[in-house]
């Protein structure tokens, strides 16, 4: 019941009628010792009429609503949320200009994860963006959007007009963050945020641009230090992460390199020129101030010699990286887009063609450690199994086009575990990698080469060296912990394992046991050839029907 203002006296109506008086205040109840007269009944009627109207309206409203609409299921809610997410976050699509086409965004940049900006999933929005993704155990990556200017004298990048409250970020742009010893040798880049505003009349001073790069052409900053010089690390820690990070720009990107090596640019120029249309910047010795409107400091990495299509905005895979290698080292004109290699061992034509030559097998040999001591017997076994063996002694100065030519035309490759196995990336899907695995290197052989080779579409076979086939048996004893329980040594750390099992071990394979793997390799090649020929015949038949 409403309280009355104190200047009103109970019992005196403030309006002209009893009904209007009820709306403003309630009359006092009739004294209990008196019967209510006709005036009292009128007042109570005025009370009941509005209540009756409200009740009828409520019942009518409930009856109009379908019962199913009163229940919100979990699936309905999830569908709404997913639909909102799809509308709020759009991704890039390839375009002829620079491989990117920003779609409309409805979410602010501040609400997006830094990884979405780095991967190009957030489109182009406002300037003055600085964020770093430090969640991956292999690498830290920072993203800048706005007025970014290099300062080689302090190994810094200044972002003018950065968000207020931003702090400087330090990054060592190399993909082995988990190795403190090697990361300590990598040059550090400091990203310095400088809040605005700035203007030409002195409201803030900026470093003068010596080289202003076109708008829409970002920079990718990375290091070629660390383990560069080892072919495995050059691909796994460098070229493949560079492909993952930069391929979406379709050449419209500038590479800014720390610890620049002229020999590295010369050796991998055929690949680099298909990832960038611009001259590479030597961050340390190019003293000019380079200005960009977008910059990525550091490289994305998915794992060992792998490109995970689920983590790529455009679904690219290791097969697309291999297509880039093939285009570069086969001297295919860069105007033609890279096309993944077909599933067909190159020297195994279909049965209706000329008589097939013996399948070509390339055997890589080592000279310092993990030497294949009975190489002549292995070559003989390959020949007896029906292969045409070709022995290659790789040196640092061996040109990559020569290695590519040998392997792109090969049906199989044999190699003892080591960096040279990385060259399986030049082999066509459907061919075979046969890796000889010394004692103590089972895990490394599978993780570094076995699984990546299978993801590329190669047949993968392992010859695991028995304890008595290792030179460690003569040095430490056949029943020693080193030979029988390698995990004991491996648990002491990578360097202890490397010193024993990689640097001091040679192998002698059992030719009979090795021959069984060669038979399995021939069987794989036969099946791969038949599968490729079936696809060829289906394609030829469809083309013939279309011509008719």
Coordinates of C-alpha atoms in Angstrom, one line a residue:
X1 CA 0.0 0.0 0.0
X2 CA 1.4 3.4 -1.0
X3 CA 2.3 5.8 1.8
X4 CA 0.5 9.2 1.8
X5 CA 2.3 12.5 1.7
X6 CA 2.2 14.0 5.2
X7 CA 0.3 17.1 4.2
X8 CA -2.7 15.0 3.0
X9 CA -5.1 13.9 5.7
X10 CA -6.5 10.4 5.5
X11 CA -10.1 10.1 4.6
X12 CA -10.1 13.2 2.3
X13 CA -10.0 12.3 -1.4
X14 CA -7.6 14.4 -3.5
X15 CA -9.5 13.9 -6.8
X16 CA -13.0 14.3 -8.2
X17 CA -14.0 10.7 -8.1
X18 CA -13.5 7.7 -5.9
X19 CA -11.8 5.7 -8.7
X20 CA -9.1 8.4 -9.4
X21 CA -8.6 8.5 -5.6
X22 CA -7.9 4.8 -5.6
X23 CA -5.2 5.1 -8.2
X24 CA -3.3 7.7 -6.1
X25 CA -3.9 6.2 -2.7
X26 CA -5.9 3.6 -0.9
X27 CA -8.8 4.6 1.4
X28 CA -8.6 3.5 5.0
X29 CA -10.6 0.3 5.7
X30 CA -14.1 0.5 7.0
X31 CA -14.3 0.3 10.8
X32 CA -14.8 -3.3 11.7
X33 CA -17.9 -2.5 13.9
X34 CA -19.8 -1.0 10.9
X35 CA -21.2 -2.6 7.7
X36 CA -19.9 -1.3 4.4
X37 CA -22.5 0.7 2.6
X38 CA -23.0 1.3 -1.2
X39 CA -20.1 3.8 -1.3
X40 CA -17.7 1.1 0.1
X41 CA -18.8 -1.4 -2.5
X42 CA -18.0 1.1 -5.3
X43 CA -14.5 1.7 -3.9
X44 CA -13.7 -2.0 -3.9
X45 CA -15.1 -2.4 -7.4
X46 CA -12.6 0.2 -8.6
X47 CA -9.8 -1.8 -7.0
X48 CA -10.8 -5.1 -8.7
X49 CA -11.3 -3.8 -12.3
X50 CA -7.6 -3.0 -13.0
X51 CA -6.5 -6.3 -11.4
X52 CA -9.0 -8.2 -13.6
X53 CA -7.7 -6.5 -16.7
X54 CA -4.1 -7.3 -15.9
X55 CA -5.0 -11.0 -15.2
X56 CA -6.8 -11.4 -18.5
X57 CA -3.9 -9.8 -20.4
X58 CA -1.3 -12.1 -18.8
X59 CA -3.3 -15.2 -19.6
X60 CA -3.8 -14.1 -23.2
X61 CA 0.0 -13.4 -23.7
X62 CA 1.0 -16.8 -22.4
X63 CA -1.4 -18.6 -24.6
X64 CA 0.0 -16.9 -27.7
X65 CA 3.6 -18.0 -27.1
X66 CA 4.5 -21.5 -28.5
X67 CA 5.8 -23.8 -25.8
X68 CA 8.9 -24.7 -27.8
X69 CA 10.0 -21.1 -27.9
X70 CA 10.1 -20.9 -24.1
X71 CA 12.9 -23.5 -24.0
X72 CA 16.4 -22.6 -25.2
X73 CA 18.5 -25.8 -25.9
X74 CA 22.2 -25.9 -25.7
X75 CA 22.5 -26.7 -29.4
X76 CA 20.4 -23.6 -30.2
X77 CA 22.6 -21.4 -28.1
X78 CA 25.8 -22.8 -29.6
X79 CA 24.4 -22.3 -33.1
X80 CA 23.8 -18.6 -32.3
X81 CA 27.2 -18.2 -30.8
X82 CA 28.9 -19.9 -33.8
X83 CA 26.9 -17.8 -36.2
X84 CA 27.9 -14.6 -34.4
X85 CA 31.6 -15.7 -34.5
X86 CA 31.4 -16.3 -38.2
X87 CA 29.9 -12.9 -38.8
X88 CA 32.4 -11.2 -36.4
X89 CA 35.7 -12.7 -37.6
X90 CA 36.4 -12.9 -41.4
X91 CA 39.5 -14.4 -42.9
X92 CA 41.7 -13.5 -45.9
X93 CA 41.2 -14.8 -49.3
X94 CA 43.9 -14.9 -52.0
X95 CA 43.8 -11.9 -54.4
X96 CA 45.8 -11.1 -57.5
X97 CA 47.4 -8.0 -56.0
X98 CA 49.0 -9.3 -52.8
X99 CA 47.3 -12.6 -51.9
X100 CA 45.1 -10.9 -49.3
X101 CA 41.6 -9.6 -49.4
X102 CA 40.3 -8.2 -46.1
X103 CA 36.7 -8.9 -45.4
X104 CA 34.5 -6.9 -43.1
X105 CA 35.3 -7.1 -39.4
X106 CA 32.9 -6.4 -36.6
X107 CA 35.2 -7.3 -33.7
X108 CA 37.7 -4.7 -32.5
X109 CA 41.4 -5.5 -32.9
X110 CA 41.8 -5.4 -29.1
X111 CA 39.4 -8.3 -28.7
X112 CA 41.2 -10.6 -31.2
X113 CA 44.0 -12.9 -30.2
X114 CA 47.5 -11.9 -31.4
X115 CA 47.7 -15.1 -33.4
X116 CA 44.8 -14.1 -35.5
X117 CA 46.6 -10.9 -36.5
X118 CA 49.9 -12.7 -37.2
X119 CA 48.1 -15.3 -39.4
X120 CA 46.1 -12.7 -41.3
X121 CA 42.8 -13.9 -40.0
X122 CA 41.8 -10.5 -38.7
X123 CA 41.9 -8.4 -41.9
X124 CA 43.0 -4.7 -41.9
X125 CA 41.8 -2.5 -39.2
X126 CA 43.0 0.5 -37.3
X127 CA 46.7 1.4 -36.9
X128 CA 48.6 1.5 -33.7
X129 CA 48.5 -2.2 -32.9
X130 CA 51.3 -4.0 -31.0
X131 CA 51.0 -7.5 -29.6
X132 CA 53.1 -10.5 -29.1
X133 CA 52.2 -14.2 -29.0
X134 CA 54.6 -16.0 -26.6
X135 CA 52.4 -19.2 -26.2
X136 CA 54.4 -21.5 -28.4
X137 CA 57.4 -23.4 -26.9
X138 CA 59.4 -23.0 -30.2
X139 CA 59.1 -19.3 -31.0
X140 CA 57.9 -15.8 -29.9
X141 CA 56.2 -13.7 -32.6
X142 CA 55.2 -10.0 -32.4
X143 CA 52.8 -8.1 -34.6
X144 CA 52.9 -4.4 -35.4
X145 CA 50.5 -2.3 -37.4
X146 CA 50.9 1.4 -38.0
X147 CA 54.1 3.5 -38.5
X148 CA 56.9 1.0 -37.9
X149 CA 60.5 2.2 -38.5
X150 CA 63.7 0.3 -38.1
X151 CA 66.8 1.5 -36.1
X152 CA 69.7 -0.8 -36.8
X153 CA 72.0 1.2 -34.5
X154 CA 70.1 0.0 -31.5
X155 CA 68.7 -3.2 -33.1
X156 CA 65.2 -1.7 -32.5
X157 CA 61.9 -1.1 -34.3
X158 CA 59.9 1.9 -33.3
X159 CA 56.1 1.9 -33.6
X160 CA 54.8 5.5 -33.7
X161 CA 51.3 6.1 -32.6
X162 CA 51.3 2.9 -30.5
X163 CA 48.5 2.3 -27.9
X164 CA 49.1 4.3 -24.7
X165 CA 50.3 2.1 -21.9
X166 CA 52.2 -0.3 -24.3
X167 CA 55.5 -1.6 -23.0
X168 CA 58.7 -2.4 -25.0
X169 CA 58.9 -6.0 -26.3
X170 CA 62.1 -8.0 -26.8
X171 CA 62.2 -10.8 -29.3
X172 CA 64.9 -13.2 -30.5
X173 CA 63.4 -14.1 -33.9
X174 CA 64.6 -17.7 -34.1
X175 CA 62.5 -20.9 -33.8
X176 CA 64.4 -22.8 -31.0
X177 CA 63.1 -20.8 -28.0
X178 CA 63.4 -23.9 -25.8
X179 CA 67.2 -24.1 -26.3
X180 CA 68.7 -21.3 -24.0
X181 CA 72.3 -22.0 -25.2
X182 CA 71.6 -21.4 -28.9
X183 CA 69.1 -18.6 -28.3
X184 CA 71.8 -16.7 -26.4
X185 CA 73.6 -16.4 -29.7
X186 CA 70.7 -14.9 -31.6
X187 CA 70.5 -11.1 -32.0
X188 CA 67.7 -9.5 -30.0
X189 CA 65.2 -7.0 -31.5
X190 CA 63.5 -4.5 -29.2
X191 CA 60.1 -3.2 -30.3
X192 CA 59.7 0.3 -28.8
X193 CA 56.1 1.7 -28.7
X194 CA 56.0 5.5 -29.0
X195 CA 52.5 6.9 -28.2
X196 CA 51.2 9.7 -30.5
X197 CA 50.0 12.1 -31.6
X198 CA 52.6 13.3 -34.1
X199 CA 52.5 16.1 -36.7
X200 CA 54.8 18.0 -39.0
X201 CA 54.8 21.2 -36.8
X202 CA 56.8 19.6 -34.0
X203 CA 54.1 17.7 -32.1
X204 CA 56.3 14.7 -31.7
X205 CA 59.5 13.8 -33.6
X206 CA 59.9 10.7 -35.7
X207 CA 63.0 9.2 -37.3
X208 CA 63.2 10.2 -40.9
X209 CA 62.4 7.4 -43.4
X210 CA 65.3 6.6 -45.7
X211 CA 63.3 3.9 -47.4
X212 CA 59.5 4.0 -47.3
X213 CA 58.1 0.6 -48.5
X214 CA 54.7 0.5 -50.3
X215 CA 51.6 0.5 -48.2
X216 CA 50.3 -3.0 -47.9
X217 CA 53.7 -4.6 -48.2
X218 CA 54.7 -5.8 -44.7
X219 CA 58.0 -6.8 -43.3
X220 CA 58.9 -10.2 -41.8
X221 CA 61.9 -10.1 -39.5
X222 CA 63.8 -13.3 -38.7
X223 CA 67.3 -14.6 -38.0
X224 CA 69.5 -16.9 -40.0
X225 CA 71.9 -17.5 -37.1
X226 CA 71.7 -20.4 -34.7
X227 CA 72.1 -23.8 -36.4
X228 CA 72.2 -22.3 -39.9
X229 CA 74.9 -24.3 -41.7
X230 CA 73.2 -27.6 -41.0
X231 CA 70.8 -28.5 -43.8
X232 CA 68.2 -30.0 -41.5
X233 CA 68.0 -26.9 -39.4
X234 CA 68.1 -24.6 -42.4
X235 CA 64.8 -26.2 -43.5
X236 CA 63.2 -27.1 -40.2
X237 CA 64.1 -24.0 -38.3
X238 CA 64.2 -21.5 -41.1
X239 CA 62.8 -22.1 -44.6
X240 CA 59.6 -24.0 -43.6
X241 CA 58.7 -21.5 -40.8
X242 CA 59.4 -18.7 -43.3
X243 CA 56.9 -20.4 -45.7
X244 CA 54.3 -20.8 -43.0
X245 CA 54.6 -17.1 -42.0
X246 CA 55.0 -15.4 -45.3
X247 CA 53.4 -17.4 -48.1
X248 CA 50.0 -15.8 -47.6
X249 CA 51.4 -12.5 -48.9
X250 CA 52.0 -14.0 -52.3
X251 CA 55.4 -12.2 -52.7
X252 CA 54.2 -8.8 -51.5
X253 CA 56.4 -8.9 -48.4
X254 CA 59.9 -7.7 -47.5
X255 CA 62.3 -10.0 -45.6
X256 CA 64.4 -8.3 -42.9
X257 CA 67.2 -10.6 -41.9
X258 CA 69.3 -10.6 -38.8
X259 CA 72.7 -12.3 -39.0
X260 CA 72.5 -12.2 -42.7
X261 CA 74.7 -14.7 -44.7
X262 CA 75.4 -14.1 -48.4
X263 CA 76.0 -17.8 -48.9
X264 CA 72.5 -18.6 -47.4
X265 CA 70.9 -16.1 -49.8
X266 CA 72.8 -17.7 -52.7
X267 CA 72.1 -21.2 -51.7
X268 CA 68.3 -20.7 -51.2
X269 CA 67.7 -17.8 -53.6
X270 CA 65.6 -20.0 -55.8
X271 CA 63.2 -20.5 -52.9
X272 CA 63.4 -17.0 -51.5
X273 CA 62.6 -15.3 -54.8
X274 CA 59.3 -17.2 -54.9
X275 CA 58.3 -16.0 -51.4
X276 CA 59.2 -12.3 -51.9
X277 CA 59.2 -9.9 -54.8
X278 CA 61.6 -7.5 -53.0
X279 CA 65.3 -7.3 -52.2
X280 CA 66.2 -8.8 -48.8
X281 CA 67.2 -6.2 -46.1
X282 CA 70.3 -6.9 -44.0
X283 CA 69.1 -5.6 -40.6
X284 CA 72.6 -5.3 -39.1
X285 CA 74.5 -3.6 -41.9
X286 CA 71.9 -1.7 -43.8
X287 CA 72.0 1.5 -41.7
X288 CA 69.1 3.1 -43.4
X289 CA 65.7 3.6 -41.7
X290 CA 63.1 1.4 -43.3
X291 CA 59.5 2.3 -42.8
X292 CA 56.6 -0.2 -43.0
X293 CA 52.9 0.0 -42.1
X294 CA 52.9 -3.6 -40.9
X295 CA 55.5 -5.9 -39.5
X296 CA 55.9 -9.4 -38.1
X297 CA 58.9 -10.1 -35.9
X298 CA 59.6 -13.8 -35.6
X299 CA 58.4 -16.9 -37.5
X300 CA 55.6 -19.3 -36.9
X301 CA 56.5 -23.0 -36.7
X302 CA 54.4 -26.1 -36.5
X303 CA 56.9 -28.8 -35.8
X304 CA 59.8 -30.8 -37.4
X305 CA 59.7 -30.4 -41.2
X306 CA 56.0 -30.0 -41.2
X307 CA 53.3 -27.6 -42.4
X308 CA 50.0 -28.3 -40.6
X309 CA 47.1 -27.4 -42.9
X310 CA 44.8 -27.1 -39.9
X311 CA 46.9 -24.2 -38.6
X312 CA 47.1 -22.5 -42.0
X313 CA 44.4 -19.9 -42.8
X314 CA 44.4 -21.1 -46.5
X315 CA 44.9 -24.8 -45.7
X316 CA 48.4 -25.1 -47.2
X317 CA 50.5 -28.2 -46.4
X318 CA 54.0 -29.5 -46.7
X319 CA 53.1 -30.6 -50.2
X320 CA 52.7 -26.9 -51.2
X321 CA 56.1 -26.2 -49.7
X322 CA 57.6 -29.1 -51.7
X323 CA 55.9 -27.7 -54.9
X324 CA 57.7 -24.4 -54.2
X325 CA 61.1 -26.3 -53.9
X326 CA 60.4 -28.1 -57.1
X327 CA 59.5 -25.0 -59.0
X328 CA 62.6 -23.2 -57.8
X329 CA 65.2 -26.0 -58.4
X330 CA 63.7 -27.3 -61.6
X331 CA 63.9 -23.7 -63.0
X332 CA 60.2 -23.5 -63.6
X333 CA 59.2 -19.9 -64.5
X334 CA 58.1 -18.1 -61.4
X335 CA 55.0 -16.8 -63.3
X336 CA 53.6 -20.3 -63.0
X337 CA 52.0 -21.1 -59.7
X338 CA 53.6 -24.0 -57.7
X339 CA 51.7 -27.2 -58.2
X340 CA 52.1 -30.2 -55.8
X341 CA 53.9 -33.1 -57.4
X342 CA 51.8 -36.0 -58.7
X343 CA 51.7 -39.4 -57.0
X344 CA 53.8 -41.4 -59.4
X345 CA 57.4 -42.8 -59.1
X346 CA 59.0 -41.1 -62.1
X347 CA 60.8 -44.2 -63.6
X348 CA 57.8 -46.5 -63.3
X349 CA 55.6 -45.9 -66.4
X350 CA 52.2 -47.5 -66.8
X351 CA 52.2 -51.0 -68.2
X352 CA 50.9 -49.9 -71.6
X353 CA 53.9 -47.7 -72.1
X354 CA 57.4 -48.8 -73.0
X355 CA 59.1 -51.4 -70.8
X356 CA 59.9 -49.9 -67.4
X357 CA 63.5 -49.2 -66.4
X358 CA 64.8 -50.5 -63.1
X359 CA 63.7 -48.2 -60.3
X360 CA 66.4 -45.7 -59.4
X361 CA 67.7 -45.8 -55.8
X362 CA 69.9 -43.0 -54.5
X363 CA 72.3 -44.0 -51.6
X364 CA 73.7 -41.1 -49.5
X365 CA 76.9 -41.9 -47.7
X366 CA 78.7 -40.3 -44.8
X367 CA 82.4 -39.8 -44.2
X368 CA 83.0 -38.7 -40.6
X369 CA 80.4 -40.5 -38.4
X370 CA 77.5 -42.9 -38.8
X371 CA 79.4 -44.3 -41.7
X372 CA 78.0 -47.3 -43.5
X373 CA 81.0 -49.6 -43.2
X374 CA 79.8 -52.3 -45.6
X375 CA 78.6 -50.0 -48.3
X376 CA 79.7 -52.3 -51.2
X377 CA 77.6 -55.1 -49.9
X378 CA 74.6 -52.8 -49.6
X379 CA 75.0 -51.6 -53.2
X380 CA 75.1 -55.2 -54.3
X381 CA 72.0 -56.1 -52.3
X382 CA 70.1 -53.1 -54.0
X383 CA 71.2 -54.3 -57.4
X384 CA 70.1 -57.9 -56.7
X385 CA 66.7 -56.6 -55.5
X386 CA 66.1 -55.0 -58.9
X387 CA 67.2 -51.4 -58.2
X388 CA 69.6 -49.3 -60.1
X389 CA 71.7 -47.8 -57.3
X390 CA 73.4 -44.4 -57.5
X391 CA 75.8 -43.5 -54.7
X392 CA 76.1 -39.8 -53.7
X393 CA 78.7 -38.3 -51.4
X394 CA 77.1 -35.0 -50.4
X395 CA 79.4 -32.1 -49.5
X396 CA 78.5 -28.6 -48.3
X397 CA 79.3 -27.2 -51.7
X398 CA 77.1 -29.7 -53.6
X399 CA 74.6 -27.5 -55.5
X400 CA 71.0 -28.0 -54.4
X401 CA 69.8 -28.1 -58.0
X402 CA 72.0 -31.2 -58.5
X403 CA 70.6 -32.9 -55.4
X404 CA 67.1 -32.0 -56.4
X405 CA 67.6 -33.4 -59.9
X406 CA 68.9 -36.7 -58.5
X407 CA 66.1 -37.2 -56.0
X408 CA 63.2 -35.8 -58.1
X409 CA 63.9 -38.6 -60.6
X410 CA 64.5 -41.3 -58.0
X411 CA 62.2 -44.0 -56.8
X412 CA 63.9 -44.7 -53.5
X413 CA 66.5 -43.2 -51.2
X414 CA 68.7 -45.0 -48.6
X415 CA 70.6 -43.0 -45.9
X416 CA 71.9 -43.5 -42.4
X417 CA 70.1 -41.1 -40.0
X418 CA 71.6 -37.6 -40.3
X419 CA 71.0 -34.1 -41.8
X420 CA 71.2 -35.4 -45.4
X421 CA 68.0 -37.3 -44.9
X422 CA 66.3 -33.9 -45.1
X423 CA 66.6 -34.0 -48.8
X424 CA 63.6 -36.4 -49.0
X425 CA 61.7 -33.2 -49.4
X426 CA 62.8 -33.3 -53.1
X427 CA 61.3 -36.8 -53.6
X428 CA 58.0 -37.3 -55.3
X429 CA 55.0 -38.7 -53.4
X430 CA 54.8 -42.5 -53.9
X431 CA 58.6 -43.0 -53.7
X432 CA 60.3 -44.7 -50.8
X433 CA 62.6 -43.4 -48.0
X434 CA 64.6 -46.2 -46.3
X435 CA 66.4 -44.9 -43.2
X436 CA 69.1 -46.8 -41.4
X437 CA 68.7 -46.0 -37.7
X438 CA 71.8 -46.5 -35.5
X439 CA 71.5 -47.6 -31.9
X440 CA 70.1 -44.9 -29.6
X441 CA 68.5 -42.8 -32.3
X442 CA 65.1 -44.4 -32.7
X443 CA 63.0 -41.5 -31.5
X444 CA 65.0 -38.8 -33.4
X445 CA 64.8 -40.9 -36.6
X446 CA 61.0 -41.2 -36.5
X447 CA 60.2 -37.7 -35.2
X448 CA 62.6 -35.8 -37.5
X449 CA 62.3 -37.8 -40.7
X450 CA 59.9 -40.7 -40.5
X451 CA 56.7 -38.9 -39.7
X452 CA 57.4 -35.9 -42.0
X453 CA 58.2 -38.2 -44.9
X454 CA 54.8 -40.0 -44.5
X455 CA 53.0 -36.7 -44.3
X456 CA 54.6 -35.9 -47.7
X457 CA 53.2 -39.1 -49.2
X458 CA 56.3 -41.1 -49.2
X459 CA 56.6 -44.8 -48.3
X460 CA 58.8 -45.0 -45.1
X461 CA 60.9 -48.0 -44.0
X462 CA 63.3 -48.3 -41.2
X463 CA 66.3 -50.5 -40.8
X464 CA 67.1 -50.5 -37.0
X465 CA 70.7 -51.4 -36.4
X466 CA 71.1 -54.3 -33.9
X467 CA 73.5 -53.9 -31.0
X468 CA 76.1 -56.2 -32.5
X469 CA 76.0 -54.1 -35.8
X470 CA 77.0 -50.9 -34.1
X471 CA 80.7 -49.9 -33.6
X472 CA 79.7 -49.0 -30.0
X473 CA 79.6 -52.7 -29.2
X474 CA 83.4 -52.9 -29.8
X475 CA 84.1 -49.7 -27.9
X476 CA 81.9 -50.2 -24.8
X477 CA 81.0 -53.9 -24.9
X478 CA 78.0 -55.7 -26.4
X479 CA 76.2 -55.9 -23.0
X480 CA 77.1 -52.4 -21.8
X481 CA 74.5 -49.8 -20.7
X482 CA 75.5 -47.6 -23.7
X483 CA 74.5 -50.4 -26.2
X484 CA 71.7 -52.2 -24.4
X485 CA 70.0 -49.2 -22.6
X486 CA 70.5 -46.1 -24.7
X487 CA 67.7 -44.3 -22.8
X488 CA 70.0 -44.1 -19.8
X489 CA 72.4 -41.9 -21.8
X490 CA 69.6 -40.0 -23.5
X491 CA 68.1 -39.0 -20.2
X492 CA 71.3 -37.1 -19.5
X493 CA 70.4 -34.6 -22.2
X494 CA 70.7 -34.0 -25.9
X495 CA 74.4 -33.1 -26.0
X496 CA 75.4 -36.3 -24.1
X497 CA 73.2 -38.4 -26.4
X498 CA 74.7 -36.6 -29.4
X499 CA 78.3 -37.1 -28.3
X500 CA 77.8 -40.9 -27.9
X501 CA 75.3 -42.0 -30.5
X502 CA 75.7 -39.4 -33.3
X503 CA 79.4 -38.5 -33.1
X504 CA 81.1 -41.8 -32.2
X505 CA 79.0 -44.5 -33.9
X506 CA 79.4 -46.3 -37.3
X507 CA 77.2 -49.2 -38.5
X508 CA 77.4 -52.5 -40.4
X509 CA 74.0 -53.7 -41.6
X510 CA 73.0 -57.3 -42.0
X511 CA 72.6 -57.7 -45.7
X512 CA 70.0 -60.5 -45.5
X513 CA 67.8 -58.5 -43.1
X514 CA 68.3 -55.4 -45.2
X515 CA 67.3 -57.4 -48.3
X516 CA 63.9 -58.0 -46.8
X517 CA 63.3 -54.2 -46.6
X518 CA 64.4 -53.8 -50.2
X519 CA 61.6 -56.3 -51.2
X520 CA 59.1 -54.3 -49.2
X521 CA 60.3 -51.2 -51.0
X522 CA 59.7 -52.8 -54.4
X523 CA 56.2 -53.9 -53.3
X524 CA 55.4 -50.3 -52.3
X525 CA 56.6 -48.9 -55.6
X526 CA 54.5 -51.5 -57.5
X527 CA 51.4 -50.5 -55.6
X528 CA 52.1 -46.8 -56.0
X529 CA 52.6 -47.2 -59.7
X530 CA 49.3 -49.2 -60.1
X531 CA 47.4 -46.5 -58.2
X532 CA 48.9 -43.7 -60.3
X533 CA 48.2 -45.6 -63.5
X534 CA 44.5 -46.2 -62.5
X535 CA 44.1 -42.4 -62.0
X536 CA 45.8 -41.8 -65.3
X537 CA 43.5 -44.1 -67.1
X538 CA 40.4 -42.6 -65.5
X539 CA 41.6 -39.1 -66.4
X540 CA 42.3 -40.2 -70.0
X541 CA 38.9 -41.8 -70.3
X542 CA 37.1 -38.7 -69.0
X543 CA 39.1 -36.6 -71.5
X544 CA 38.2 -38.9 -74.4
X545 CA 34.5 -38.8 -73.5
X546 CA 34.6 -35.0 -73.4
X547 CA 36.3 -34.8 -76.8
X548 CA 33.5 -37.0 -78.3

